[in-house]
């Protein structure tokens, strides 16, 4: 009787142990998954660095961690700091203008065809009536506060999660070969002969998604920087970094180049404002339709709807690092489903 129930007892013990481990690691799960995705995607680079370091794993892992810090944490921290600082400056400017009665709609607004004149008249009437302005402020203040607070929390938690992920990635780089052998042995027991195919699918898919997201973001940030320099927009480095980060979110870059175009219009540079709008629509935003499918298709052809759901759901589930984790998890699941549903050769 004891021998009969012994397998079930072991299984129950293993399940309880896994649940306990997940409960302990739950606060760090997002950072661990992000570190795993980055490590898998950059493993060929680590092998090159390891060869240059004469197989000293700790040194190579440290160099990779420093590189991740410079490429991810520093720009993200700079953007977060500047966003928070500029929000407070903008708030004080608007408050001072309201108190002094100097706030007025931009001069270029009424030059917009069809809607410009009506919009300009409405804003002048609104800004000229303190009661209407206070009523509008009451209706918009709380939603605006929530949006800004939520964005600040996401960016702030993103810095913390990415910092933890970089710390975890050091150990994944250093002990990656051992972890790979252990994982392969465990999966061999679970799924048998298909282990190697599954691991290759996971690795190829994760790399395809990460390369697609980061490559597209880098390309959009590059062409955006060129456009900002040509149009004479200030804070090119900051706006380019913001474009890089928002490129990870669908329809994110228009928030940056659209803001730059409005700034140029407001400064009286109508020609450069039109150039910035055209450059943003036909060049910056078009990169997403060309570069991302080309890069992701090398590892996994992830449909746009899954990218959108992965990004949105990933942010809701894991915070900022969910921008990478969400699409990667969905792409891995889709790749495994395609392999398992494919007819046997």
Short mmCIF file of C-alpha atoms in Angstrom, two decimals:
data_model
loop_
_atom_site.label_atom_id
_atom_site.label_comp_id
_atom_site.label_asym_id
_atom_site.label_seq_id
_atom_site.Cartn_x
_atom_site.Cartn_y
_atom_site.Cartn_z
CA UNK A 1 0.00 0.00 0.00
CA UNK A 2 2.88 2.35 0.86
CA UNK A 3 4.59 1.65 -2.48
CA UNK A 4 1.30 2.19 -4.32
CA UNK A 5 0.81 5.77 -3.11
CA UNK A 6 4.47 6.74 -2.98
CA UNK A 7 4.54 8.35 -6.51
CA UNK A 8 1.52 10.51 -5.65
CA UNK A 9 3.11 11.55 -2.39
CA UNK A 10 6.29 12.60 -4.20
CA UNK A 11 4.27 14.50 -6.81
CA UNK A 12 2.32 16.34 -4.12
CA UNK A 13 5.56 17.23 -2.32
CA UNK A 14 7.08 18.53 -5.56
CA UNK A 15 3.98 20.62 -6.35
CA UNK A 16 3.95 22.13 -2.85
CA UNK A 17 7.67 22.86 -3.12
CA UNK A 18 7.18 24.61 -6.48
CA UNK A 19 4.29 26.66 -5.09
CA UNK A 20 6.45 27.71 -2.15
CA UNK A 21 9.35 28.65 -4.41
CA UNK A 22 7.06 30.72 -6.65
CA UNK A 23 5.62 32.49 -3.59
CA UNK A 24 9.15 33.38 -2.44
CA UNK A 25 10.28 34.54 -5.90
CA UNK A 26 7.04 36.28 -6.87
CA UNK A 27 8.26 39.82 -5.99
CA UNK A 28 11.30 39.26 -8.21
CA UNK A 29 9.66 37.22 -10.97
CA UNK A 30 9.47 40.08 -13.48
CA UNK A 31 13.14 40.96 -13.02
CA UNK A 32 14.17 37.30 -13.28
CA UNK A 33 12.18 36.75 -16.50
CA UNK A 34 13.55 39.97 -17.98
CA UNK A 35 17.11 38.98 -17.04
CA UNK A 36 16.56 35.54 -18.62
CA UNK A 37 15.25 37.09 -21.87
CA UNK A 38 18.16 39.54 -22.08
CA UNK A 39 20.69 36.81 -21.25
CA UNK A 40 19.33 34.43 -23.88
CA UNK A 41 19.24 37.21 -26.49
CA UNK A 42 22.80 38.38 -25.77
CA UNK A 43 24.37 34.95 -25.15
CA UNK A 44 26.38 34.99 -28.42
CA UNK A 45 27.86 38.35 -27.36
CA UNK A 46 28.71 36.89 -23.95
CA UNK A 47 30.50 33.95 -25.59
CA UNK A 48 32.59 36.42 -27.63
CA UNK A 49 33.45 38.43 -24.50
CA UNK A 50 34.23 35.18 -22.64
CA UNK A 51 36.70 34.17 -25.32
CA UNK A 52 38.36 37.59 -25.11
CA UNK A 53 38.58 37.23 -21.31
CA UNK A 54 40.33 33.84 -21.66
CA UNK A 55 37.35 31.90 -20.30
CA UNK A 56 37.17 33.89 -17.05
CA UNK A 57 33.44 33.69 -16.54
CA UNK A 58 33.11 36.12 -13.65
CA UNK A 59 35.02 38.84 -15.52
CA UNK A 60 33.02 38.32 -18.72
CA UNK A 61 29.74 38.35 -16.77
CA UNK A 62 30.78 41.56 -14.99
CA UNK A 63 31.61 43.25 -18.30
CA UNK A 64 28.25 42.25 -19.75
CA UNK A 65 26.46 43.58 -16.66
CA UNK A 66 28.29 46.90 -16.92
CA UNK A 67 27.36 47.11 -20.62
CA UNK A 68 23.68 46.50 -19.77
CA UNK A 69 23.85 49.20 -17.11
CA UNK A 70 25.22 51.74 -19.59
CA UNK A 71 22.81 50.76 -22.36
CA UNK A 72 19.58 50.41 -20.36
CA UNK A 73 19.69 51.70 -16.79
CA UNK A 74 21.49 55.01 -17.40
CA UNK A 75 19.21 56.20 -20.28
CA UNK A 76 16.07 55.02 -18.44
CA UNK A 77 17.12 56.85 -15.28
CA UNK A 78 17.91 60.02 -17.23
CA UNK A 79 14.53 59.98 -18.98
CA UNK A 80 12.69 59.32 -15.70
CA UNK A 81 14.51 62.16 -13.95
CA UNK A 82 13.89 64.63 -16.77
CA UNK A 83 10.22 63.67 -17.13
CA UNK A 84 9.61 64.24 -13.42
CA UNK A 85 11.55 67.53 -13.49
CA UNK A 86 9.83 68.85 -16.62
CA UNK A 87 6.37 67.94 -15.30
CA UNK A 88 6.95 70.05 -12.18
CA UNK A 89 8.33 72.95 -14.26
CA UNK A 90 5.38 72.77 -16.67
CA UNK A 91 2.94 72.69 -13.76
CA UNK A 92 4.50 75.78 -12.17
CA UNK A 93 4.52 77.59 -15.52
CA UNK A 94 0.84 76.87 -16.17
CA UNK A 95 -0.07 77.84 -12.60
CA UNK A 96 1.82 81.14 -12.86
CA UNK A 97 0.19 81.91 -16.22
CA UNK A 98 -3.27 81.20 -14.82
CA UNK A 99 -2.67 83.38 -11.78
CA UNK A 100 -1.35 86.24 -13.94
CA UNK A 101 -4.02 85.91 -16.60
CA UNK A 102 -1.40 85.60 -19.37
CA UNK A 103 -2.31 82.11 -20.56
CA UNK A 104 -3.51 82.17 -24.19
CA UNK A 105 -3.87 79.65 -27.02
CA UNK A 106 -0.92 79.41 -29.45
CA UNK A 107 -1.03 81.78 -32.42
CA UNK A 108 -0.75 78.97 -34.97
CA UNK A 109 -3.88 77.21 -33.71
CA UNK A 110 -6.33 79.38 -35.68
CA UNK A 111 -4.38 78.80 -38.90
CA UNK A 112 -5.33 75.11 -38.89
CA UNK A 113 -7.85 74.48 -41.71
CA UNK A 114 -11.50 73.86 -40.79
CA UNK A 115 -11.12 73.43 -37.03
CA UNK A 116 -8.51 76.05 -36.15
CA UNK A 117 -10.78 79.09 -35.85
CA UNK A 118 -13.38 77.29 -33.72
CA UNK A 119 -10.72 75.77 -31.45
CA UNK A 120 -9.01 79.16 -31.00
CA UNK A 121 -12.31 80.88 -30.10
CA UNK A 122 -13.25 78.14 -27.63
CA UNK A 123 -9.89 78.27 -25.87
CA UNK A 124 -9.94 82.08 -25.65
CA UNK A 125 -13.42 81.96 -24.17
CA UNK A 126 -12.38 79.23 -21.76
CA UNK A 127 -9.19 80.99 -20.66
CA UNK A 128 -11.04 84.29 -20.31
CA UNK A 129 -13.65 82.85 -17.95
CA UNK A 130 -12.18 81.89 -14.60
CA UNK A 131 -15.33 79.98 -13.60
CA UNK A 132 -15.32 77.81 -16.72
CA UNK A 133 -11.58 77.28 -16.40
CA UNK A 134 -11.90 76.17 -12.76
CA UNK A 135 -14.76 73.85 -13.70
CA UNK A 136 -12.68 72.25 -16.47
CA UNK A 137 -9.69 71.98 -14.13
CA UNK A 138 -11.79 70.16 -11.55
CA UNK A 139 -12.91 67.65 -14.17
CA UNK A 140 -9.44 67.07 -15.61
CA UNK A 141 -7.21 67.46 -12.57
CA UNK A 142 -7.88 64.08 -10.98
CA UNK A 143 -7.56 62.02 -14.22
CA UNK A 144 -4.41 63.95 -15.16
CA UNK A 145 -2.97 63.39 -11.69
CA UNK A 146 -3.66 59.67 -11.94
CA UNK A 147 -2.09 59.40 -15.40
CA UNK A 148 1.04 61.32 -14.39
CA UNK A 149 1.31 59.42 -11.12
CA UNK A 150 0.88 56.12 -12.93
CA UNK A 151 3.51 57.03 -15.53
CA UNK A 152 5.94 58.08 -12.81
CA UNK A 153 5.35 54.85 -10.89
CA UNK A 154 5.84 52.74 -14.03
CA UNK A 155 9.09 54.51 -14.93
CA UNK A 156 10.36 54.46 -11.35
CA UNK A 157 9.55 50.79 -10.87
CA UNK A 158 11.08 50.14 -14.28
CA UNK A 159 14.41 51.54 -13.11
CA UNK A 160 14.27 49.33 -10.00
CA UNK A 161 13.25 46.22 -11.95
CA UNK A 162 15.87 46.72 -14.65
CA UNK A 163 18.55 47.29 -12.00
CA UNK A 164 17.59 44.03 -10.30
CA UNK A 165 17.46 42.27 -13.68
CA UNK A 166 21.01 43.40 -14.48
CA UNK A 167 22.15 42.07 -11.09
CA UNK A 168 20.46 38.72 -11.79
CA UNK A 169 21.89 38.60 -15.32
CA UNK A 170 25.43 38.56 -13.88
CA UNK A 171 24.75 35.14 -12.33
CA UNK A 172 22.88 33.91 -15.40
CA UNK A 173 25.87 34.78 -17.57
CA UNK A 174 28.40 33.31 -15.17
CA UNK A 175 26.52 30.06 -14.50
CA UNK A 176 24.55 29.92 -17.74
CA UNK A 177 26.25 26.81 -19.11
CA UNK A 178 25.57 24.85 -15.92
CA UNK A 179 21.97 26.06 -15.77
CA UNK A 180 21.46 25.06 -19.41
CA UNK A 181 22.69 21.52 -18.76
CA UNK A 182 20.49 21.18 -15.65
CA UNK A 183 17.43 22.51 -17.46
CA UNK A 184 18.05 20.26 -20.45
CA UNK A 185 18.36 17.20 -18.20
CA UNK A 186 15.10 18.08 -16.39
CA UNK A 187 13.22 18.69 -19.64
CA UNK A 188 14.58 15.42 -21.04
CA UNK A 189 12.77 13.61 -18.25
CA UNK A 190 9.55 15.54 -18.89
CA UNK A 191 9.17 15.68 -22.68
CA UNK A 192 11.73 13.20 -23.94
CA UNK A 193 13.29 13.35 -27.42
CA UNK A 194 11.79 16.74 -28.33
CA UNK A 195 13.83 18.52 -25.64
CA UNK A 196 16.49 19.87 -27.99
CA UNK A 197 13.90 21.11 -30.50
CA UNK A 198 11.87 22.84 -27.78
CA UNK A 199 14.93 24.55 -26.29
CA UNK A 200 16.04 25.74 -29.72
CA UNK A 201 12.55 27.08 -30.41
CA UNK A 202 12.48 28.96 -27.11
CA UNK A 203 15.97 30.41 -27.65
CA UNK A 204 15.30 31.42 -31.27
CA UNK A 205 11.93 32.95 -30.42
CA UNK A 206 13.17 34.98 -27.45
CA UNK A 207 16.06 36.32 -29.50
CA UNK A 208 13.77 37.20 -32.38
CA UNK A 209 11.37 39.14 -30.17
CA UNK A 210 14.08 40.95 -28.19
CA UNK A 211 16.05 41.79 -31.33
CA UNK A 212 12.86 42.97 -33.02
CA UNK A 213 11.79 45.22 -30.15
CA UNK A 214 15.24 46.65 -29.38
CA UNK A 215 16.31 46.89 -33.02
CA UNK A 216 13.14 48.75 -33.97
CA UNK A 217 13.45 51.05 -30.96
CA UNK A 218 17.08 51.82 -31.81
CA UNK A 219 16.26 52.48 -35.47
CA UNK A 220 13.36 54.79 -34.59
CA UNK A 221 15.48 56.65 -32.05
CA UNK A 222 18.21 57.10 -34.66
CA UNK A 223 15.98 58.52 -37.40
CA UNK A 224 14.16 60.62 -34.79
CA UNK A 225 17.48 62.11 -33.66
CA UNK A 226 18.29 63.01 -37.28
CA UNK A 227 14.92 64.72 -37.67
CA UNK A 228 15.30 66.62 -34.38
CA UNK A 229 18.77 67.82 -35.40
CA UNK A 230 17.60 68.97 -38.83
CA UNK A 231 14.59 70.82 -37.41
CA UNK A 232 16.61 72.40 -34.60
CA UNK A 233 14.60 70.87 -31.75
CA UNK A 234 16.33 71.27 -28.36
CA UNK A 235 17.22 68.36 -26.01
CA UNK A 236 17.87 65.96 -28.89
CA UNK A 237 19.52 63.33 -26.68
CA UNK A 238 16.63 63.30 -24.21
CA UNK A 239 13.96 63.18 -26.93
CA UNK A 240 15.85 60.39 -28.73
CA UNK A 241 16.04 58.37 -25.51
CA UNK A 242 12.32 58.95 -24.95
CA UNK A 243 11.64 57.78 -28.52
CA UNK A 244 13.69 54.65 -27.86
CA UNK A 245 11.67 53.81 -24.74
CA UNK A 246 8.27 54.68 -26.20
CA UNK A 247 9.07 52.74 -29.38
CA UNK A 248 8.54 49.61 -27.29
CA UNK A 249 4.89 50.66 -26.93
CA UNK A 250 2.58 50.64 -29.98
CA UNK A 251 1.83 54.21 -31.18
CA UNK A 252 4.36 55.54 -28.66
CA UNK A 253 6.79 57.54 -30.87
CA UNK A 254 4.09 59.97 -32.15
CA UNK A 255 3.88 61.30 -28.59
CA UNK A 256 7.50 62.46 -28.93
CA UNK A 257 7.74 63.70 -32.53
CA UNK A 258 4.20 65.10 -32.28
CA UNK A 259 5.23 67.09 -29.22
CA UNK A 260 8.33 68.31 -31.06
CA UNK A 261 6.17 69.44 -34.01
CA UNK A 262 3.81 71.33 -31.66
CA UNK A 263 6.83 72.98 -30.01
CA UNK A 264 8.07 74.20 -33.41
CA UNK A 265 4.62 75.50 -34.37
CA UNK A 266 4.35 77.29 -31.03
CA UNK A 267 7.80 78.86 -31.57
CA UNK A 268 6.61 80.34 -34.88
CA UNK A 269 8.65 77.90 -37.01
CA UNK A 270 5.75 76.67 -39.10
CA UNK A 271 7.91 75.24 -41.89
CA UNK A 272 10.04 73.19 -39.52
CA UNK A 273 6.89 72.12 -37.67
CA UNK A 274 5.42 70.75 -40.89
CA UNK A 275 8.75 69.07 -41.67
CA UNK A 276 8.81 67.44 -38.21
CA UNK A 277 5.24 66.16 -38.60
CA UNK A 278 5.96 64.75 -42.08
CA UNK A 279 9.31 63.26 -40.97
CA UNK A 280 7.67 61.67 -37.94
CA UNK A 281 4.73 60.19 -39.83
CA UNK A 282 6.52 58.93 -42.96
CA UNK A 283 9.99 58.13 -41.57
CA UNK A 284 10.01 57.57 -37.79
CA UNK A 285 6.71 55.72 -37.53
CA UNK A 286 7.28 53.81 -40.78
CA UNK A 287 10.40 52.17 -39.35
CA UNK A 288 8.14 50.12 -37.08
CA UNK A 289 6.41 48.61 -40.13
CA UNK A 290 9.68 47.67 -41.86
CA UNK A 291 12.35 46.87 -39.27
CA UNK A 292 10.29 45.07 -36.61
CA UNK A 293 8.72 42.40 -38.89
CA UNK A 294 12.09 41.81 -40.55
CA UNK A 295 13.90 41.27 -37.23
CA UNK A 296 11.19 39.31 -35.44
CA UNK A 297 10.60 37.05 -38.45
CA UNK A 298 14.13 35.71 -38.06
CA UNK A 299 13.07 34.05 -34.82
CA UNK A 300 9.29 34.03 -34.77
CA UNK A 301 6.55 35.59 -36.92
CA UNK A 302 4.55 37.11 -34.08
CA UNK A 303 1.29 38.70 -35.32
CA UNK A 304 0.74 42.38 -34.52
CA UNK A 305 -2.25 41.61 -32.29
CA UNK A 306 -0.06 39.36 -30.11
CA UNK A 307 2.62 42.05 -29.95
CA UNK A 308 -0.01 44.57 -28.84
CA UNK A 309 -1.56 42.21 -26.29
CA UNK A 310 1.87 41.09 -25.09
CA UNK A 311 3.08 44.65 -24.55
CA UNK A 312 -0.12 45.85 -22.88
CA UNK A 313 -0.67 42.75 -20.78
CA UNK A 314 3.03 42.53 -19.95
CA UNK A 315 3.04 46.08 -18.54
CA UNK A 316 -0.11 45.38 -16.51
CA UNK A 317 1.30 42.11 -15.17
CA UNK A 318 5.00 42.90 -14.71
CA UNK A 319 5.38 46.68 -14.94
CA UNK A 320 7.88 48.35 -17.27
CA UNK A 321 9.92 45.19 -18.00
CA UNK A 322 6.68 43.59 -19.20
CA UNK A 323 7.32 45.46 -22.46
CA UNK A 324 9.83 42.68 -23.20
CA UNK A 325 8.45 39.82 -21.13
CA UNK A 326 4.89 39.89 -22.49
CA UNK A 327 5.67 39.53 -26.22
CA UNK A 328 8.49 37.07 -25.47
CA UNK A 329 6.22 34.75 -23.47
CA UNK A 330 3.47 34.87 -26.09
CA UNK A 331 5.99 34.27 -28.87
CA UNK A 332 7.47 31.27 -27.04
CA UNK A 333 4.00 29.81 -26.45
CA UNK A 334 3.08 30.35 -30.12
CA UNK A 335 6.34 28.78 -31.30
CA UNK A 336 5.89 25.72 -29.09
CA UNK A 337 2.26 25.37 -30.20
CA UNK A 338 3.31 25.44 -33.85
CA UNK A 339 5.99 22.80 -33.25
CA UNK A 340 3.72 20.47 -31.30
CA UNK A 341 0.83 20.84 -33.74
CA UNK A 342 3.02 20.32 -36.82
CA UNK A 343 2.61 16.88 -38.49
CA UNK A 344 5.39 14.44 -37.74
CA UNK A 345 8.04 14.16 -40.44
#
